[in-house]
Coordinates of C-alpha atoms in Angstrom, one line a residue:
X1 CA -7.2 20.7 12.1
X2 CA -8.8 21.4 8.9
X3 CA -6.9 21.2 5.6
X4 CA -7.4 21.6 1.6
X5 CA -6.8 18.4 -0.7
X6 CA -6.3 18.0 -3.7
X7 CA -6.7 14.9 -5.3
X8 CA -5.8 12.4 -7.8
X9 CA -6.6 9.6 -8.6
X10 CA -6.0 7.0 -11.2
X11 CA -2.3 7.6 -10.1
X12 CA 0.5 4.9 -10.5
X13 CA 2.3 5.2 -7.0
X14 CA 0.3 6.6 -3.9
X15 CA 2.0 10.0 -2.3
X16 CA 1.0 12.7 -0.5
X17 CA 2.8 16.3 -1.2
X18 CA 2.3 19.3 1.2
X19 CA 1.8 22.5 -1.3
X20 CA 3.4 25.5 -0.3
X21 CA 0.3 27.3 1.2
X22 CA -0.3 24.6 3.2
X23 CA -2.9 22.6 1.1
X24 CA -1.8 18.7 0.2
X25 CA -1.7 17.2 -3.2
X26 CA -2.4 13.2 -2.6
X27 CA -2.3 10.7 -5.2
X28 CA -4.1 7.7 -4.9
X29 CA -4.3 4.4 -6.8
X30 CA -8.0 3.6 -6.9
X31 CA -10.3 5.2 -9.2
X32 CA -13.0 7.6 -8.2
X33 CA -15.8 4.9 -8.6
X34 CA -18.1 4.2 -5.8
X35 CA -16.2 6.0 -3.2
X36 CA -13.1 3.9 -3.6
X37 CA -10.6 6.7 -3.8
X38 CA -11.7 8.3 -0.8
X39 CA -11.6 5.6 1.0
X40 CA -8.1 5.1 0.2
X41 CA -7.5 9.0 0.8
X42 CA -8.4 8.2 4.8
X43 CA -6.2 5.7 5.1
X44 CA -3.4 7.6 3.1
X45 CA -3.7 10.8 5.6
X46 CA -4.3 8.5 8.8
X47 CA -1.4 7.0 8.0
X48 CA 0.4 10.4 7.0
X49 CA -0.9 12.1 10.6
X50 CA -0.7 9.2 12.7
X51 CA -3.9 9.1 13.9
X52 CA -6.8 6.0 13.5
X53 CA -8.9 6.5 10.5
X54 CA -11.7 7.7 12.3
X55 CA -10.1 10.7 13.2
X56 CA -10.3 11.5 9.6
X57 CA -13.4 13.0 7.8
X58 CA -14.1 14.3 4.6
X59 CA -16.1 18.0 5.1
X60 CA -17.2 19.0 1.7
X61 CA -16.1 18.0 -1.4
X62 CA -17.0 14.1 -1.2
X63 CA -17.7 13.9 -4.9
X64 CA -14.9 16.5 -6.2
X65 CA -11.2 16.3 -6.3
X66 CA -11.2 19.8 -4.0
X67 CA -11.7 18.7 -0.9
X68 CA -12.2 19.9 2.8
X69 CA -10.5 17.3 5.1
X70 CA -10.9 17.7 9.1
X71 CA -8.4 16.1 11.1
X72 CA -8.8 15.5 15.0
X73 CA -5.1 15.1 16.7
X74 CA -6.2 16.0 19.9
X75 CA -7.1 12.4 21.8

C-alpha cells in the first residue's frame, strides 16, 4: 500500500492525522537534520499500521516534507 505524507516536523506532540483524500498529515518531534525526522516518521507509521519498521519505506521525497511512503501489510 502506497500512501502521501505530509510532514512536520519541529512539532510539540507527535500525531498522525488521515486527510480526507486519503493522504496523512504526521507530526513529529525531531527536526529535519541528518535524517532524524524520518527516522521517527517509520516508527510513527509502523506503529500506526502495525507492522515492524521494516515494512516501512520512504519512495521519494526523502529530503522534502511531500513524501511517497510504501507500506507492505501483506506477511
Amino acid at each position: 500500500m502506497q500512501k502521501r505524507v505530509k510532514v512536520k516536523p519541529n512539532s510539540k506532540q507527535q500525531k498522525v492525522e488521515e486527510q480526507a483524500d486519503g493522504s496523512l498529515t504526521v507530526y513529529l518531534k525531531s527536526p529535519p537534520i541528518d535524517g532524524k525526522a524520518n527516522e521517527e516518521l517509520i516508527k510513527v507509521l509502523a506503529d500506526k499500521f502495525d507492522v515492524p519498521k521494516s515494512y516501512v519505506s520512504i519512495k521519494s521525497g526523502l529530503s522534502s516534507r511531500q513524501k511517497l511512503i510504501e507500506i507492505k501489510t501483506e506477511i
